[in-house]
C-alpha positions as a Markdown table, in Angstrom:
| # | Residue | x | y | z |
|---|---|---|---|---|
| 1 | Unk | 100.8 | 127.2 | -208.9 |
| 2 | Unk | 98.8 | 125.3 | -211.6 |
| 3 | Unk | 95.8 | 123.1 | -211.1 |
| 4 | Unk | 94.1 | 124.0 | -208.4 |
| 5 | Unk | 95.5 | 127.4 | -207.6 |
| 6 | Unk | 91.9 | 129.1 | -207.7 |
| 7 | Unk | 90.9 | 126.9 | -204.4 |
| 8 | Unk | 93.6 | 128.2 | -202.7 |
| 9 | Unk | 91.7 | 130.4 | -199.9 |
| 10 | Unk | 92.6 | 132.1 | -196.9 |
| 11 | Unk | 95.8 | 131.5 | -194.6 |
| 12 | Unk | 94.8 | 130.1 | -191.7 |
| 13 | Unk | 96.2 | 127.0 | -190.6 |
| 14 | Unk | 94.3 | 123.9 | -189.0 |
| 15 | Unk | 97.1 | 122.1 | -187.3 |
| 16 | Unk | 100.8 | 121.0 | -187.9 |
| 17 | Unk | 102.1 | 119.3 | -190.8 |
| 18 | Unk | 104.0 | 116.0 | -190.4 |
| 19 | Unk | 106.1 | 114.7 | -192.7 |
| 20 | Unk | 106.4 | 110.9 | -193.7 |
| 21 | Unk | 109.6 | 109.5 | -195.6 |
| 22 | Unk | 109.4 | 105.9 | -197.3 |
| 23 | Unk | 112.5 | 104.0 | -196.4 |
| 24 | Unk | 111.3 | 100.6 | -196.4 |
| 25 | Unk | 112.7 | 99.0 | -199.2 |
| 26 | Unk | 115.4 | 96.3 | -200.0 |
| 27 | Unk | 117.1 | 98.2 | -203.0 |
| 28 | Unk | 117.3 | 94.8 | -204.9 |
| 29 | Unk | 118.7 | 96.7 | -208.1 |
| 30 | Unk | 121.3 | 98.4 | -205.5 |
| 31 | Unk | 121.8 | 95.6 | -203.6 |
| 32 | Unk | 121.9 | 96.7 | -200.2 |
| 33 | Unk | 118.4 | 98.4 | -198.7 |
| 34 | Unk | 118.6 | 102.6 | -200.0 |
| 35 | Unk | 117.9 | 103.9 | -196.5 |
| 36 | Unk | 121.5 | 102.7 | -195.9 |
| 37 | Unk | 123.0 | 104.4 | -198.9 |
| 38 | Unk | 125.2 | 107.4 | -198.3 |
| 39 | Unk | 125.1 | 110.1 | -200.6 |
| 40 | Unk | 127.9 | 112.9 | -200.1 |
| 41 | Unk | 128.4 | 111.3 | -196.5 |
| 42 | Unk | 125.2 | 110.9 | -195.3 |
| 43 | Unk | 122.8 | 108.5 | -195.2 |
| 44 | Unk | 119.5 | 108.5 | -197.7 |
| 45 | Unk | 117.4 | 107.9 | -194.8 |
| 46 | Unk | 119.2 | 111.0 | -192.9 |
| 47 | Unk | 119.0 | 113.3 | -195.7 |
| 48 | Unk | 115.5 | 112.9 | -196.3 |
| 49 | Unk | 114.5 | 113.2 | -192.6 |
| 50 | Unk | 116.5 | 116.8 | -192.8 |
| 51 | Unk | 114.6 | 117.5 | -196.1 |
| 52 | Unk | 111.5 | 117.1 | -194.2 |
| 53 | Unk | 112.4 | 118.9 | -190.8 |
| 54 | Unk | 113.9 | 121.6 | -192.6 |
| 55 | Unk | 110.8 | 121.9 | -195.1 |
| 56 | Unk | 108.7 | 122.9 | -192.1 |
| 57 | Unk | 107.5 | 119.6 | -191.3 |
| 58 | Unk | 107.0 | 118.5 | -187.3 |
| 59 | Unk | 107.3 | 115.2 | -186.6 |
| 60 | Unk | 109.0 | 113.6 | -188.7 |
| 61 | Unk | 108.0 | 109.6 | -189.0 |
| 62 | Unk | 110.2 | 107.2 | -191.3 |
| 63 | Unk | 109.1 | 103.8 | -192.2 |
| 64 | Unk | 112.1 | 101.2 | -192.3 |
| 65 | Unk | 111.5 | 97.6 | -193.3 |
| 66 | Unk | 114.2 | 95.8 | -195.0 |
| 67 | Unk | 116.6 | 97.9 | -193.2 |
| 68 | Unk | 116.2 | 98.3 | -189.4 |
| 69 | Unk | 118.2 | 101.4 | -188.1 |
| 70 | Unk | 118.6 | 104.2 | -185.9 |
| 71 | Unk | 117.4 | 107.5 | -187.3 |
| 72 | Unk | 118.1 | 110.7 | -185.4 |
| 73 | Unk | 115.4 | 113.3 | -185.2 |
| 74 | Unk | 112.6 | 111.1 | -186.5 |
| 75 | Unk | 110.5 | 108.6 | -185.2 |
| 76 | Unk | 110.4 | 105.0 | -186.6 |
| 77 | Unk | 107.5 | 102.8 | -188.2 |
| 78 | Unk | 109.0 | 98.9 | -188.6 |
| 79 | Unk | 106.8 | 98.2 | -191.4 |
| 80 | Unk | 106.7 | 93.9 | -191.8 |
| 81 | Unk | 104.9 | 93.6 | -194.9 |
| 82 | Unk | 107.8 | 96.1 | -196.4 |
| 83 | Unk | 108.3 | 93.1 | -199.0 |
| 84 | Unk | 104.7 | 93.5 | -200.6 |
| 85 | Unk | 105.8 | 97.0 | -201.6 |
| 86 | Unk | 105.5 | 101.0 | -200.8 |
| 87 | Unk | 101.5 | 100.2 | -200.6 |
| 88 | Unk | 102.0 | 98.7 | -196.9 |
| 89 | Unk | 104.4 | 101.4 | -196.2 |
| 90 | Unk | 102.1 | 104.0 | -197.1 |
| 91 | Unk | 99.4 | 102.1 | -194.6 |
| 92 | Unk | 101.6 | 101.5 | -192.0 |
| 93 | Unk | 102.7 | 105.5 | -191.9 |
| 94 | Unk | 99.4 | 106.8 | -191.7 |
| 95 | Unk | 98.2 | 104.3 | -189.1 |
| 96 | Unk | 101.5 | 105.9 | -186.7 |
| 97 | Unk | 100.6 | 109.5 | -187.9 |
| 98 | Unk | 99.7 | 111.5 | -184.4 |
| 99 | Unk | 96.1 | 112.8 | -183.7 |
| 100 | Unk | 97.7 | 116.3 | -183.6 |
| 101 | Unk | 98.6 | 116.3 | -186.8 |
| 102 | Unk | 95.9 | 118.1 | -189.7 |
| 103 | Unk | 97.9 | 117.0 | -192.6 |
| 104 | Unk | 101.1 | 114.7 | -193.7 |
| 105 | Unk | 103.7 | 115.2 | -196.4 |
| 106 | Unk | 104.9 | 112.1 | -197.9 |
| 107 | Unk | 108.8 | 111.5 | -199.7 |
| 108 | Unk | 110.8 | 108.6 | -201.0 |
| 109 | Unk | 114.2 | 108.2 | -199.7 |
| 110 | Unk | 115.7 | 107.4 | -203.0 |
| 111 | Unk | 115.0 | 111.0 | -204.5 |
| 112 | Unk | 117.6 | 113.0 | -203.0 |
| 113 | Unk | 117.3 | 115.6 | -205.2 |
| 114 | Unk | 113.7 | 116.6 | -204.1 |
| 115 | Unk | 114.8 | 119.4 | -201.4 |
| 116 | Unk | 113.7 | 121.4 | -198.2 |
| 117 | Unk | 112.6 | 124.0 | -200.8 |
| 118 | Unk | 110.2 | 121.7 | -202.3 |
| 119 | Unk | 108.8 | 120.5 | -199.1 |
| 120 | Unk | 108.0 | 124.0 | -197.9 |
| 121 | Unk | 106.5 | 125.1 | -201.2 |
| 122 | Unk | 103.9 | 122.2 | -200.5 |
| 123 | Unk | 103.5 | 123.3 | -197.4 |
| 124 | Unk | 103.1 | 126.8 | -197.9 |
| 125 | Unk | 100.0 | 125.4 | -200.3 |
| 126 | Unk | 98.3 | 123.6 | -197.5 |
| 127 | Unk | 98.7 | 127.4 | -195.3 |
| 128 | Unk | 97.1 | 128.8 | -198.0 |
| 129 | Unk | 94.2 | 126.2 | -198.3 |
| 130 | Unk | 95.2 | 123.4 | -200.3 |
| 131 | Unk | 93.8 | 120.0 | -198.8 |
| 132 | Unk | 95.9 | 117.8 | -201.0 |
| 133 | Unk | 99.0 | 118.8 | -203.2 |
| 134 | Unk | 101.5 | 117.3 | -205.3 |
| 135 | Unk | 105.2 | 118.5 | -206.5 |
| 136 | Unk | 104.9 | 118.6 | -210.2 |
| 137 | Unk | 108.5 | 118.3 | -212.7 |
| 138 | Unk | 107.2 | 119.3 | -216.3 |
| 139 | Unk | 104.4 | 119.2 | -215.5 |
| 140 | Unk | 103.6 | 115.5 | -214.4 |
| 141 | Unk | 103.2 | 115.2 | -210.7 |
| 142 | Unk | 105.7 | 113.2 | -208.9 |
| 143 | Unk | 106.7 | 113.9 | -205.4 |
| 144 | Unk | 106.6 | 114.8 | -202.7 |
| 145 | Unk | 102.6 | 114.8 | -201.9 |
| 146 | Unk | 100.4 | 116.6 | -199.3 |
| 147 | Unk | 97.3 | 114.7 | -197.7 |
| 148 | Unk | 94.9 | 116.7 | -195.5 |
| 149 | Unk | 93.6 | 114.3 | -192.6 |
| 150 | Unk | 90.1 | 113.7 | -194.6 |
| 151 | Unk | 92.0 | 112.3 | -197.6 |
| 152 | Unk | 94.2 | 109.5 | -195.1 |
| 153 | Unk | 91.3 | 106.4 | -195.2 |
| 154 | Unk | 90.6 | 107.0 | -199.1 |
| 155 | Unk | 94.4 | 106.8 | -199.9 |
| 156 | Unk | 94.7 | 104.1 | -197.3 |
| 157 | Unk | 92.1 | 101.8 | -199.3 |
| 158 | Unk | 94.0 | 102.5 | -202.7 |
| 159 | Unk | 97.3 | 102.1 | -201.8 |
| 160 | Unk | 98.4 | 98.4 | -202.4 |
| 161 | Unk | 101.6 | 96.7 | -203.9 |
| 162 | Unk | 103.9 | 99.1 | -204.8 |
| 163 | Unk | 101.9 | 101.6 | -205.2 |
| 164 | Unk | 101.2 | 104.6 | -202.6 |
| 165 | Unk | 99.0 | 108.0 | -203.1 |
| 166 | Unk | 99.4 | 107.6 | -207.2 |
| 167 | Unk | 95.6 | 106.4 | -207.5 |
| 168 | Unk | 94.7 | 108.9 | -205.5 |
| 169 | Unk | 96.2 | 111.4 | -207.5 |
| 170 | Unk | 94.6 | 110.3 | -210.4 |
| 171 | Unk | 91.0 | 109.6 | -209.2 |
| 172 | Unk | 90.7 | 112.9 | -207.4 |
| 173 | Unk | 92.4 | 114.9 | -209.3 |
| 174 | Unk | 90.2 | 118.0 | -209.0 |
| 175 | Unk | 91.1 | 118.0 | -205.6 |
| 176 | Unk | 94.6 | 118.1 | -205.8 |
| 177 | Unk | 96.6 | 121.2 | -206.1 |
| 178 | Unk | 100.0 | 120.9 | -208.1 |
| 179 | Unk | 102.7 | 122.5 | -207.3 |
| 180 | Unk | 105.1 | 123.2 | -209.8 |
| 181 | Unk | 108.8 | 122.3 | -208.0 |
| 182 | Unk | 111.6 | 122.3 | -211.5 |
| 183 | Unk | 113.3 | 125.6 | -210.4 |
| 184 | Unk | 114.1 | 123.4 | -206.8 |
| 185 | Unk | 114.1 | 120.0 | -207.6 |
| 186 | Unk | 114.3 | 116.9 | -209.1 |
| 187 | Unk | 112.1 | 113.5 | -208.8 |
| 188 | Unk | 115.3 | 111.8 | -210.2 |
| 189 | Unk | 115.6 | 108.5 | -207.6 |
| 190 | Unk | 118.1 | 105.8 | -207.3 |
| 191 | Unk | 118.0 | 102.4 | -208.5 |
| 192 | Unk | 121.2 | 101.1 | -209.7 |
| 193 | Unk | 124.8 | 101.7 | -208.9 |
| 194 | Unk | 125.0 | 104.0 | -212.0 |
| 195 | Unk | 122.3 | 106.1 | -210.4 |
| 196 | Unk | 124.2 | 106.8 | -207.6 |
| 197 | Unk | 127.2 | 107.6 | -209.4 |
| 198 | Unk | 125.5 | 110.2 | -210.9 |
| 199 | Unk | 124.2 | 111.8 | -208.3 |
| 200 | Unk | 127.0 | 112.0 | -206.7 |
| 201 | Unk | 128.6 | 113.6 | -209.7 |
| 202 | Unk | 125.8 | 116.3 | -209.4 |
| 203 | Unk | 125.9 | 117.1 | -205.7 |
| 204 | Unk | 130.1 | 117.7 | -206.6 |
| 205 | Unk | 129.5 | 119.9 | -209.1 |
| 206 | Unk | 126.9 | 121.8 | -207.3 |
């Protein structure tokens, strides 16, 4: 598994793992917010809640914001500083995370390519010991990211603008287990019409 992989200890598990999906955002490159966006005929916002439930996470929160929607089989956060970017997202998700939850495993919406595989490989880290792991592509980490409960108020402080658990990643790094995710995944996301295009291109070929 890469960095980290020594700390890995035994397999007993402290609690459940939730899983938290970024939806929040307009899509002003799109135009029209991403949660919204259907990619082989179904929505961003309903693909990565299926990523997450299938990965092994339980519950499933999403945080909306420019976009306010129904989402089956998840729970929604209206986040109202959405506009000040992913930072306030990232706040407002771990301020709704249950007290029965030990950990929570955060995704973007606009990377539909990141799959359940990749979820449950991070998970699978935390069952093993990890306290706080990242999906790696190449090498360079990406997402999605694991948080043990003890790491929520540090990444809480740091997380600001449009930025979420990235200076977290890179201050405590020695903490964080990667997990490498290129034989599963992709971090590709979408920002432009072109973007989805191509994806969708990809999932008919596949």
């Amino acid at each position: 598994m890469g960095t980290g992989e020594a700390r890995l200890g035994g397999s007993e598990r402290r609690g459940p793992v939730a899983g938290l999906l970024l939806a929040a955002g307009s899509g002003s490159r799109l135009g029209r917010p991403k949660a919204l966006v259907e990619l082989g005929g179904e929505r961003l916002v309903d693909r990565g809640v299926r990523m997450l439930a299938e990965g092994g996470c339980a519950p499933v929160l999403v945080v909306l914001g420019a976009a306010d929607t129904r989402v089956e089989a998840a729970l929604t956060v209206h986040n109202t500083d959405w506009s000040s970017g992913m930072g306030s997202s990232v706040r407002a998700g771990i301020d709704a995370l249950p007290d029965s939850v030990d950990a929570v495993l955060v995704a973007l919406a606009d990377q539909p390519l990141v799959t359940p595989a990749a979820v449950r490989r991070l998970v699978e880290a935390y069952e093993q010991g990890a306290r706080a792991a990242v999906a790696t592509y190449n090498g360079n980490p990406r997402n999605p990211v694991l948080l043990g409960r003890e790491h929520w108020s540090t990444v809480y402080s740091m997380a600001e603008r449009d930025v979420g658990a990235r200076p977290f990643l890179r201050a405590y790094s020695h903490l964080v287990t990667s997990v490498s995710c290129d034989d599963i995944a992709s971090p590709e996301d979408i920002d432009t019409a072109e973007d989805l295009a191509r994806m969708s291109e990809m999932l008919d070929r596949a």
